[in-house]
Short mmCIF file of C-alpha atoms and ligand atoms in Angstrom, two decimals:
data_model
loop_
_atom_site.label_atom_id
_atom_site.label_comp_id
_atom_site.label_asym_id
_atom_site.label_seq_id
_atom_site.Cartn_x
_atom_site.Cartn_y
_atom_site.Cartn_z
CA UNK A 573 20.68 -2.91 -11.74
CA UNK A 574 18.64 -2.30 -8.63
CA UNK A 575 20.05 1.02 -7.51
CA UNK A 576 21.31 3.58 -9.98
CA UNK A 577 24.33 5.77 -9.30
CA UNK A 578 22.25 8.93 -8.94
CA UNK A 579 20.31 7.47 -6.01
CA UNK A 580 23.36 5.84 -4.43
CA UNK A 581 25.15 9.18 -4.49
CA UNK A 582 22.11 11.00 -3.07
CA UNK A 583 21.81 8.37 -0.34
CA UNK A 584 25.38 9.00 0.81
CA UNK A 585 24.70 12.75 0.79
CA UNK A 586 21.46 12.35 2.74
CA UNK A 587 23.10 10.11 5.35
CA UNK A 588 26.00 12.49 5.81
CA UNK A 589 23.58 15.29 6.71
CA UNK A 590 21.00 13.32 8.70
CA UNK A 591 21.12 10.52 11.22
CA UNK A 592 20.10 7.05 10.13
CA UNK A 593 17.73 5.34 9.83
CA UNK A 594 16.12 7.62 7.29
CA UNK A 595 13.81 7.28 4.31
CA UNK A 596 14.78 8.68 0.92
CA UNK A 597 12.20 8.91 -1.87
CA UNK A 598 13.22 9.40 -5.48
CA UNK A 599 10.64 11.82 -6.95
CA UNK A 600 11.45 10.81 -10.52
CA UNK A 601 10.90 7.10 -9.76
CA UNK A 602 7.66 7.81 -7.91
CA UNK A 603 6.29 9.88 -10.78
CA UNK A 604 7.42 7.34 -13.38
CA UNK A 605 5.65 4.56 -11.47
CA UNK A 606 2.47 6.62 -11.16
CA UNK A 607 2.49 7.42 -14.87
CA UNK A 608 3.20 3.81 -15.87
CA UNK A 609 0.22 2.51 -13.90
CA UNK A 610 -1.97 5.36 -15.16
CA UNK A 611 -1.02 4.45 -18.74
CA UNK A 612 -2.14 0.87 -18.10
CA UNK A 613 -5.45 2.06 -16.61
CA UNK A 614 -6.19 5.10 -18.83
CA UNK A 615 -9.30 7.31 -18.66
CA UNK A 616 -12.15 6.64 -18.21
CA UNK A 617 -10.73 4.38 -15.45
CA UNK A 618 -10.88 6.17 -12.10
CA UNK A 619 -7.49 5.88 -10.43
CA UNK A 620 -6.96 6.36 -6.70
CA UNK A 621 -3.80 5.91 -4.65
CA UNK A 622 -4.28 3.85 -1.47
CA UNK A 623 -2.74 6.04 1.21
CA UNK A 624 -2.27 3.14 3.57
CA UNK A 625 0.88 2.19 1.65
CA UNK A 626 2.50 5.52 2.50
CA UNK A 627 0.51 8.57 3.65
CA UNK A 628 3.52 10.95 3.59
CA UNK A 629 1.85 14.28 2.60
CA UNK A 630 4.51 15.38 0.10
CA UNK A 631 4.21 12.06 -1.71
CA UNK A 632 0.39 12.17 -1.78
CA UNK A 633 0.65 15.71 -3.14
CA UNK A 634 2.93 14.59 -5.97
CA UNK A 635 0.56 11.78 -6.90
CA UNK A 636 -2.47 14.09 -6.70
CA UNK A 637 -0.71 16.49 -9.06
CA UNK A 638 -0.55 13.63 -11.58
CA UNK A 639 -4.28 13.05 -11.32
CA UNK A 640 -4.38 10.34 -8.66
CA UNK A 641 -7.39 10.46 -6.33
CA UNK A 642 -7.11 9.22 -2.71
CA UNK A 643 -8.33 6.00 -1.18
CA UNK A 644 -8.44 6.32 2.62
CA UNK A 645 -9.26 4.00 5.49
CA UNK A 646 -9.52 6.43 8.39
CA UNK A 647 -10.23 10.05 9.23
CA UNK A 648 -6.49 10.47 9.67
CA UNK A 649 -5.88 9.44 6.07
CA UNK A 650 -8.75 11.63 4.90
CA UNK A 651 -7.08 14.57 6.65
CA UNK A 652 -3.76 13.66 4.98
CA UNK A 653 -5.47 13.56 1.57
CA UNK A 654 -7.17 16.90 2.22
CA UNK A 655 -3.86 18.45 3.35
CA UNK A 656 -2.30 17.18 0.14
CA UNK A 657 -4.95 19.06 -1.83
CA UNK A 658 -7.19 16.15 -2.83
CA UNK A 659 -10.84 17.33 -2.88
CA UNK A 660 -13.55 15.28 -1.10
CA UNK A 661 -15.04 14.43 -4.50
CA UNK A 662 -11.86 12.47 -5.24
CA UNK A 663 -11.54 10.84 -1.82
CA UNK A 664 -13.00 7.49 -0.85
CA UNK A 665 -13.51 6.02 2.61
CA UNK A 666 -13.04 2.28 2.93
CA UNK A 667 -11.72 -0.10 5.55
CA UNK A 668 -12.62 -3.30 7.33
CA UNK A 669 -14.50 -1.70 10.22
CA UNK A 670 -15.50 1.91 10.56
CA UNK A 671 -16.26 3.73 13.79
CA UNK A 672 -19.41 5.76 14.32
CA UNK A 673 -17.30 8.91 14.01
CA UNK A 674 -16.04 7.80 10.60
CA UNK A 675 -19.56 7.05 9.35
CA UNK A 676 -20.78 10.39 10.72
CA UNK A 677 -17.95 12.25 8.97
CA UNK A 678 -18.91 10.73 5.62
CA UNK A 679 -22.55 11.68 6.20
CA UNK A 680 -21.56 15.20 7.30
CA UNK A 681 -19.55 15.70 4.10
CA UNK A 682 -22.65 14.94 2.03
CA UNK A 683 -24.81 17.21 4.19
CA UNK A 684 -22.27 19.99 3.66
CA UNK A 685 -22.50 19.59 -0.11
CA UNK A 686 -18.94 18.20 -0.37
CA UNK A 687 -19.64 14.47 -0.65
CA UNK A 688 -16.90 11.85 -0.72
CA UNK A 689 -16.56 9.98 -3.98
CA UNK A 690 -17.93 6.97 -2.06
CA UNK A 691 -17.89 5.03 1.17
CA UNK A 692 -17.37 1.27 0.85
CA UNK A 693 -19.47 -0.71 3.31
CA UNK A 694 -17.86 -3.88 4.70
CA UNK A 695 -20.55 -5.66 6.70
CA UNK A 696 -24.23 -5.92 7.42
CA UNK A 697 -23.73 -4.33 10.85
CA UNK A 698 -21.97 -1.40 9.25
CA UNK A 699 -24.74 -1.02 6.65
CA UNK A 700 -27.41 -0.92 9.35
CA UNK A 701 -25.50 1.58 11.45
CA UNK A 702 -24.78 3.80 8.45
CA UNK A 703 -28.47 3.69 7.49
CA UNK A 704 -29.59 4.61 11.02
CA UNK A 705 -27.08 7.45 11.28
CA UNK A 706 -27.88 8.83 7.82
CA UNK A 707 -31.61 8.89 8.60
CA UNK A 708 -31.08 10.44 12.04
CA UNK A 709 -28.84 13.12 10.52
CA UNK A 710 -31.52 14.00 7.97
CA UNK A 711 -29.55 12.92 4.90
CA UNK A 712 -31.79 13.05 1.86
CA UNK A 713 -31.72 12.01 -1.78
CA UNK A 714 -30.95 15.63 -2.69
CA UNK A 715 -27.52 15.42 -1.02
CA UNK A 716 -26.79 11.71 -1.04
CA UNK A 717 -23.81 9.69 0.13
CA UNK A 718 -22.69 7.23 -2.56
CA UNK A 719 -22.06 3.71 -1.32
CA UNK A 720 -20.18 0.70 -2.65
CA UNK A 721 -20.61 -2.73 -1.13
CA UNK A 722 -17.42 -4.70 -0.57
CA UNK A 723 -17.53 -8.23 -1.85
CA UNK A 724 -15.43 -11.07 -0.51
CA UNK A 725 -14.80 -12.86 -3.81
CA UNK A 726 -13.95 -16.19 -2.17
CA UNK A 727 -10.87 -16.86 -4.28
CA UNK A 728 -7.40 -18.23 -3.54
CA UNK A 729 -5.20 -15.30 -4.55
CA UNK A 730 -1.93 -17.28 -4.41
CA UNK A 731 -0.13 -14.74 -2.27
CA UNK A 732 1.21 -14.70 1.30
CA UNK A 733 -1.54 -15.69 3.77
CA UNK A 734 -1.25 -12.29 5.43
CA UNK A 735 -2.09 -10.58 2.11
CA UNK A 736 -4.76 -13.02 0.87
CA UNK A 737 -7.72 -10.85 1.77
CA UNK A 738 -9.92 -12.26 -1.01
CA UNK A 739 -10.11 -15.70 0.59
CA UNK A 740 -13.55 -16.79 1.66
CA UNK A 741 -12.30 -17.27 5.23
CA UNK A 742 -10.67 -13.83 5.49
CA UNK A 743 -12.27 -11.13 7.62
CA UNK A 744 -12.68 -8.84 4.59
CA UNK A 745 -15.81 -8.10 2.62
CA UNK A 746 -19.24 -9.71 2.40
CA UNK A 747 -20.36 -12.86 0.69
CA UNK A 748 -23.23 -12.53 -1.79
CA UNK A 749 -25.93 -13.26 0.81
CA UNK A 750 -24.61 -10.73 3.30
CA UNK A 751 -24.11 -8.24 0.49
CA UNK A 752 -27.75 -8.54 -0.59
CA UNK A 753 -28.90 -8.07 3.02
CA UNK A 754 -26.64 -5.02 3.39
CA UNK A 755 -28.06 -3.54 0.18
CA UNK A 756 -31.55 -3.95 1.58
CA UNK A 757 -30.61 -2.27 4.85
CA UNK A 758 -28.98 0.64 3.02
CA UNK A 759 -31.91 1.07 0.66
CA UNK A 760 -34.13 1.92 3.62
CA UNK A 761 -32.20 5.17 4.17
CA UNK A 762 -33.24 7.77 1.56
CA UNK A 763 -29.91 9.63 1.59
CA UNK A 764 -27.77 6.59 0.83
CA UNK A 765 -27.28 5.84 -2.83
CA UNK A 766 -25.82 2.44 -3.70
CA UNK A 767 -23.71 2.75 -6.83
CA UNK A 768 -21.94 -0.57 -7.02
CA UNK A 769 -19.40 -3.08 -5.75
CA UNK A 770 -15.95 -2.88 -4.22
CA UNK A 771 -13.32 -5.59 -4.37
CA UNK A 772 -9.80 -6.21 -3.18
CA UNK A 773 -8.63 -9.67 -4.18
CA UNK A 774 -5.34 -9.54 -2.25
CA UNK A 775 -1.96 -7.90 -2.48
CA UNK A 776 1.19 -8.85 -4.36
CA UNK A 777 -1.04 -10.76 -6.77
CA UNK A 778 0.66 -12.60 -9.60
CA UNK A 779 -1.96 -15.11 -10.69
CA UNK A 780 -4.15 -13.73 -13.50
CA UNK A 781 -6.54 -16.69 -13.22
CA UNK A 782 -7.31 -15.80 -9.59
CA UNK A 783 -7.53 -12.10 -10.48
CA UNK A 784 -9.99 -12.86 -13.28
CA UNK A 785 -12.07 -15.05 -10.95
CA UNK A 786 -12.25 -12.18 -8.43
CA UNK A 787 -13.30 -9.62 -11.07
CA UNK A 788 -15.87 -12.08 -12.47
CA UNK A 789 -17.32 -12.59 -8.99
CA UNK A 790 -17.59 -8.83 -8.51
CA UNK A 791 -19.28 -8.36 -11.90
CA UNK A 792 -21.77 -11.08 -10.96
CA UNK A 793 -22.43 -9.35 -7.64
CA UNK A 794 -22.99 -6.05 -9.48
CA UNK A 795 -25.49 -7.73 -11.85
CA UNK A 796 -27.32 -9.19 -8.85
CA UNK A 797 -27.52 -5.78 -7.20
CA UNK A 798 -28.93 -4.35 -10.42
CA UNK A 799 -31.46 -7.17 -10.72
CA UNK A 800 -32.60 -6.62 -7.13
CA UNK A 801 -33.44 -2.98 -7.89
CA UNK A 802 -30.78 -1.64 -5.50
CA UNK A 803 -29.23 0.53 -8.23
CA UNK A 804 -31.13 3.54 -9.57
CA UNK A 805 -31.39 4.47 -13.27
CA UNK A 806 -28.54 6.97 -13.05
CA UNK A 807 -26.26 4.27 -11.66
CA UNK A 808 -27.26 1.78 -14.33
CA UNK A 809 -26.68 4.35 -17.07
CA UNK A 810 -23.79 6.48 -15.90
CA UNK A 811 -22.12 6.16 -12.49
CA UNK A 812 -22.63 2.50 -11.53
CA UNK A 813 -19.16 1.44 -10.39
CA UNK A 814 -16.96 -1.58 -9.86
CA UNK A 815 -13.81 -0.72 -7.94
CA UNK A 816 -11.39 -3.61 -8.45
CA UNK A 817 -9.19 -2.55 -5.53
CA UNK A 818 -5.42 -2.64 -5.53
CA UNK A 819 -2.99 -5.50 -5.17
CA UNK A 820 -0.70 -5.00 -8.17
CA UNK A 821 2.63 -6.53 -7.21
CA UNK A 822 5.77 -4.54 -6.56
CA UNK A 823 8.47 -4.64 -9.16
CA UNK A 824 11.98 -3.51 -8.35
CA UNK A 825 13.04 -3.74 -11.99
CA UNK A 826 12.41 -1.06 -14.55
CA UNK A 827 9.36 1.13 -14.92
CA UNK A 828 8.63 -0.72 -18.18
CA UNK A 829 8.33 -3.93 -16.14
CA UNK A 830 5.78 -2.23 -13.89
CA UNK A 831 3.86 -0.92 -16.89
CA UNK A 832 3.77 -4.45 -18.35
CA UNK A 833 2.45 -5.92 -15.10
CA UNK A 834 -0.21 -3.23 -14.74
CA UNK A 835 -1.23 -3.65 -18.38
CA UNK A 836 -1.75 -7.37 -17.82
CA UNK A 837 -4.05 -6.65 -14.86
CA UNK A 838 -6.01 -4.07 -16.86
CA UNK A 839 -6.32 -6.44 -19.83
CA UNK A 840 -7.76 -9.14 -17.56
CA UNK A 841 -10.35 -6.63 -16.35
CA UNK A 842 -11.21 -5.66 -19.92
CA UNK A 843 -11.67 -9.33 -20.81
CA UNK A 844 -13.94 -9.89 -17.81
CA UNK A 845 -16.11 -6.85 -18.67
CA UNK A 846 -16.35 -7.94 -22.30
CA UNK A 847 -17.24 -11.52 -21.37
CA UNK A 848 -20.01 -10.34 -19.07
CA UNK A 849 -21.41 -8.01 -21.70
CA UNK A 850 -21.23 -10.77 -24.34
CA UNK A 851 -22.97 -13.38 -22.28
CA UNK A 852 -25.92 -11.04 -21.93
CA UNK A 853 -25.51 -10.29 -18.23
CA UNK A 854 -28.23 -7.74 -17.51
CA UNK A 855 -25.93 -5.05 -16.14
CA UNK A 856 -22.24 -4.30 -16.24
CA UNK A 857 -20.88 -1.30 -14.37
CA UNK A 858 -20.26 1.72 -16.60
CA UNK A 859 -17.51 3.02 -14.29
CA UNK A 860 -14.28 1.13 -13.51
CA UNK A 861 -12.02 2.13 -10.67
CA UNK A 862 -8.64 0.90 -9.44
CA UNK A 863 -6.81 1.81 -6.23
CA UNK A 864 -3.26 0.49 -6.04
CA UNK A 865 -0.96 1.34 -3.16
CA UNK A 866 2.34 -0.47 -3.08
CA UNK A 867 2.92 -0.71 -6.84
CA UNK A 868 3.15 3.09 -7.08
CA UNK A 869 5.42 3.76 -4.15
CA UNK A 870 7.43 0.72 -3.06
CA UNK A 871 10.34 0.95 -5.47
CA UNK A 872 10.65 4.72 -5.15
CA UNK A 873 11.90 4.79 -1.55
CA UNK A 874 14.94 3.33 0.16
CA UNK A 875 15.55 3.04 3.85
CA UNK A 876 19.09 4.01 4.80
CA UNK A 877 20.80 2.43 7.77
CA UNK A 878 24.27 2.14 9.25
CA UNK A 879 26.05 -0.99 10.36
CA UNK A 880 26.20 -1.32 14.13
CA UNK A 881 28.25 -4.48 14.30
CA UNK A 882 29.50 -7.43 12.29
CA UNK A 883 30.08 -10.77 13.87
CA UNK A 884 31.32 -14.13 12.55
CA UNK A 885 28.46 -16.47 13.47
CA UNK A 886 26.96 -19.20 11.35
CA UNK A 887 23.23 -18.76 10.71
CA UNK A 888 20.98 -20.71 8.38
CA UNK A 889 18.36 -18.19 7.24
CA UNK A 890 15.33 -20.40 6.71
CA UNK A 891 13.05 -19.41 3.90
CA UNK A 892 15.18 -16.38 3.22
CA UNK A 893 16.08 -15.18 -0.22
CA UNK A 894 19.72 -14.71 -0.96
CA UNK A 895 21.57 -12.67 -3.56
CA UNK A 896 22.73 -11.99 -6.10
CA UNK A 897 19.89 -9.60 -5.47
CA UNK A 898 16.85 -11.68 -5.10
CA UNK A 899 17.40 -15.12 -6.55
CA UNK A 900 15.38 -17.43 -4.34
CA UNK A 901 16.93 -19.97 -2.01
CA UNK A 902 15.01 -22.01 0.52
CA UNK A 903 17.73 -21.76 3.16
CA UNK A 904 20.77 -19.56 3.08
CA UNK A 905 23.88 -20.59 5.03
CA UNK A 906 25.37 -17.33 6.24
CA UNK A 907 28.90 -17.00 7.57
CA UNK A 908 28.26 -13.92 9.61
CA UNK A 909 25.67 -11.57 11.02
CA UNK A 910 25.42 -7.88 10.25
CA UNK A 911 23.38 -5.79 12.69
CA UNK A 912 22.13 -2.47 11.33
CA UNK A 913 20.36 0.51 12.92
CA UNK A 914 17.03 0.03 11.05
CA UNK A 915 14.69 -2.80 11.87
CA UNK A 916 11.11 -3.87 12.32
CA UNK A 917 10.19 -0.48 13.79
CA UNK A 918 10.95 1.12 10.42
CA UNK A 919 10.20 -1.80 8.11
CA UNK A 920 7.84 -4.35 9.64
CA UNK A 921 7.22 -6.37 6.47
CA UNK A 922 9.99 -8.94 6.96
CA UNK A 923 8.74 -9.70 10.50
CA UNK A 924 5.07 -9.58 9.43
CA UNK A 925 5.12 -11.46 6.13
CA UNK A 926 8.64 -12.85 5.85
CA UNK A 927 9.10 -10.28 3.10
CA UNK A 928 12.59 -9.95 1.62
CA UNK A 929 13.98 -6.54 0.66
CA UNK A 930 17.39 -6.30 -1.00
CA UNK A 931 20.02 -4.81 1.32
CA UNK A 932 22.89 -3.19 -0.58
CA UNK A 933 26.15 -1.64 0.55
CA UNK A 934 26.47 2.05 -0.27
CA UNK A 935 30.07 2.72 0.70
CA UNK A 936 32.11 3.36 -2.39
CA UNK A 937 34.71 0.73 -3.15
CA UNK A 938 33.48 -1.45 -0.32
CA UNK A 939 33.08 -4.52 -2.55
CA UNK A 940 36.74 -4.57 -3.64
CA UNK A 941 37.54 -7.57 -1.43
CA UNK A 942 34.51 -9.57 -2.51
CA UNK A 943 31.21 -10.33 -0.87
CA UNK A 944 29.97 -12.84 1.62
CA UNK A 945 26.51 -14.10 2.44
CA UNK A 946 25.38 -12.28 5.56
CA UNK A 947 22.36 -12.60 7.85
CA UNK A 948 21.16 -9.02 8.31
CA UNK A 949 19.35 -8.10 11.51
CA UNK A 950 17.80 -4.96 12.95
CA UNK A 951 18.55 -3.53 16.41
CA UNK A 952 15.19 -4.34 18.03
CA UNK A 953 14.87 -6.74 20.96
CA UNK A 954 12.95 -9.37 18.98
CA UNK A 955 14.49 -12.27 17.12
CA UNK A 956 11.97 -11.78 14.30
CA UNK A 957 13.66 -8.44 13.65
CA UNK A 958 15.63 -9.95 10.79
CA UNK A 959 16.00 -8.87 7.17
CA UNK A 960 17.14 -12.16 5.66
CA UNK A 961 20.29 -13.17 3.82
CA UNK A 962 22.24 -10.79 1.58
CA UNK A 963 25.53 -10.67 -0.24
CA UNK A 964 27.52 -7.87 1.39
CA UNK A 965 31.16 -6.78 1.20
CA UNK A 966 33.60 -8.79 3.33
CA UNK A 967 35.10 -5.55 4.58
CA UNK A 968 31.82 -4.29 5.99
CA UNK A 969 32.31 -2.59 9.35
CA UNK A 970 30.57 -0.49 11.97
CA UNK A 971 29.44 2.83 10.51
CA UNK A 972 29.10 1.60 6.92
CA UNK A 973 25.99 2.70 5.07
CA UNK A 974 23.45 0.26 3.61
CA UNK A 975 20.23 0.77 1.68
CA UNK A 976 17.13 -1.38 2.16
CA UNK A 977 15.45 -1.26 -1.22
CA UNK A 978 11.77 -1.26 -2.10
CA UNK A 979 10.96 0.35 1.26
CA UNK A 980 8.31 2.77 0.03
CA UNK A 981 5.20 0.74 0.88
CA UNK A 982 3.98 -0.35 4.30
CA UNK A 983 7.31 0.59 5.91
CA UNK A 984 7.21 4.21 7.09
CA UNK A 985 3.40 3.85 7.17
CA UNK A 986 3.70 1.06 9.76
CA UNK A 987 6.58 2.50 11.77
CA UNK A 988 6.39 2.11 15.51
CA UNK A 989 8.01 3.73 18.55
CA UNK A 990 8.73 0.32 20.11
CA UNK A 991 12.01 0.25 22.03
CA UNK A 992 11.81 4.05 22.33
CA UNK A 993 12.68 4.52 18.68
CA UNK A 994 12.64 8.02 17.18
CA UNK A 995 10.66 8.89 14.05
CA UNK A 996 13.18 8.69 11.19
CA UNK A 997 13.81 11.67 8.95
CA UNK A 998 12.34 11.63 5.46
CA UNK A 999 13.87 13.19 2.40
CA UNK A 1000 13.03 13.44 -1.28
CA UNK A 1001 15.56 13.41 -4.07
CA UNK A 1002 14.27 16.01 -6.53
CA UNK A 1003 14.74 15.76 -10.28
CA UNK A 1004 17.43 18.47 -10.16
CA UNK A 1005 19.48 16.42 -7.68
CA UNK A 1006 18.63 18.51 -4.62
CA UNK A 1007 17.33 16.93 -1.42
CA UNK A 1008 14.14 18.16 0.25
CA UNK A 1009 13.66 17.44 3.94
CA UNK A 1010 10.04 16.31 4.26
CA UNK A 1011 10.23 15.34 7.91
CA UNK A 1012 12.81 15.96 10.61
CA UNK A 1013 13.98 13.09 12.72
CA UNK A 1014 11.65 12.96 15.73
CA UNK A 1015 12.38 12.87 19.40
CA UNK A 1016 13.57 9.65 20.93
CA UNK A 1017 12.97 8.32 24.38
CA UNK A 1018 16.24 6.38 24.15
CA UNK A 1019 18.69 7.27 26.79
CA UNK A 1020 16.34 9.28 29.01
CA UNK A 1021 17.21 8.37 32.59
CA UNK A 1022 14.40 6.81 34.66
CA UNK A 1023 12.49 9.42 36.64
CA UNK A 1024 13.23 9.19 40.38
CA UNK A 1025 10.41 9.83 42.82
C1 LIG B 327 -9.47 -2.32 -0.20
C2 LIG B 327 -8.04 -2.15 -0.51
N1 LIG B 327 -7.71 -1.39 -1.57
C3 LIG B 327 -6.40 -1.20 -1.90
C4 LIG B 327 -5.39 -1.75 -1.16
C5 LIG B 327 -3.99 -1.46 -1.55
O1 LIG B 327 -3.32 -2.66 -1.81
P1 LIG B 327 -1.90 -2.66 -2.49
O2 LIG B 327 -1.01 -1.76 -1.70
O3 LIG B 327 -1.46 -4.09 -2.42
O4 LIG B 327 -2.07 -2.17 -3.89
C6 LIG B 327 -5.70 -2.55 -0.05
C7 LIG B 327 -4.64 -3.16 0.76
O5 LIG B 327 -4.81 -3.75 1.79
C8 LIG B 327 -7.07 -2.76 0.29
O6 LIG B 327 -7.43 -3.52 1.31
#
């Protein structure tokens, strides 16, 4: 069962008090996910939540309270982590390209005696700029900034092209030659301390062979760094790190399913570490870190929407997935279209990656007259604003409530004001059944008359 009665009931309550679209997070599900992944990657693994999946402060705070550190890709995310109570020592700064201001902020934190856990360097240009800025700012070995070097593992992660960041041709990370050159550039700055390697093989990974190949490549890169003398004795003995990134796939089943998936990923890492140690590789990193995003949050949030109109119109949804709840079909012949008031401005993933999220009816008794395969669309003026094919009640009508499931990752985080859309409200369903309003619905530009001059 994809949506339990407790959440369905809370969704109806939330939508009767607040306008749709709105996001509703189930605190119990969020915490259960966080604990399941933590159990798969127990101490001494370092665990950080990747805020890019959903930087909502109340959610980050709940994860921080369960021991999750924060992985950030901008000063905005760093501020969100700080506001959620995560100390700098448990905050990392990563990201494909960092501005001078971002590099300076990381340096300033070290100068102030509150260093970030690390900054992950993505390119040779970035390494040179960071080195120049650190030296100019007077950063010294007494108050260093710890640095990881991001490797592009050059693997085929077997996921959607838009999520396959570990491919050799992707824009992410450095190959081994660039990585060695970046290490050299960083070593010239006395206040920068290289402690290891950073990896992100791709997201929604399923293939353990590809995952193992990526971890192996990163362990090799770490050994090369050690052999080149880029790592100091303290790194080799105690804080040398391999961060394996995120990428664990989302599971909309039970929390036990998520725990099983996470355990498989952790076991593959263990096997890779053991194999490297056994084959006499000179150095394996003493510290292991993991930084999932979507796996923690996706299944804990639903996006609520109301039906705007229903129209009998044949549509073959190509490449869509059709019900019952997620069984794959290559093309779904739909008898009608259902237009709802949430779309790509609230959940961009279907338009971006052809992602399919179950859409379920939340009106009680609505399925009494059976269901029909329906092409669900959002209200935005783009034909890619489509949510795929879903089995929905025949009686569905304007005003009915639907839930878009698995909307906790890269949905609210990517929301846009396109078409003059307001910021949707956000609520949390607490364990005691009460609803907390985390964010009011924002102002909309819809309906404002054009200004006359
Ligand atoms: C470096 C890095 N770490 C972690 C993540 C989080 O990925 P996911 O949400 O798939 O776990 C990403 C996603 O793009 C990433 O690029």
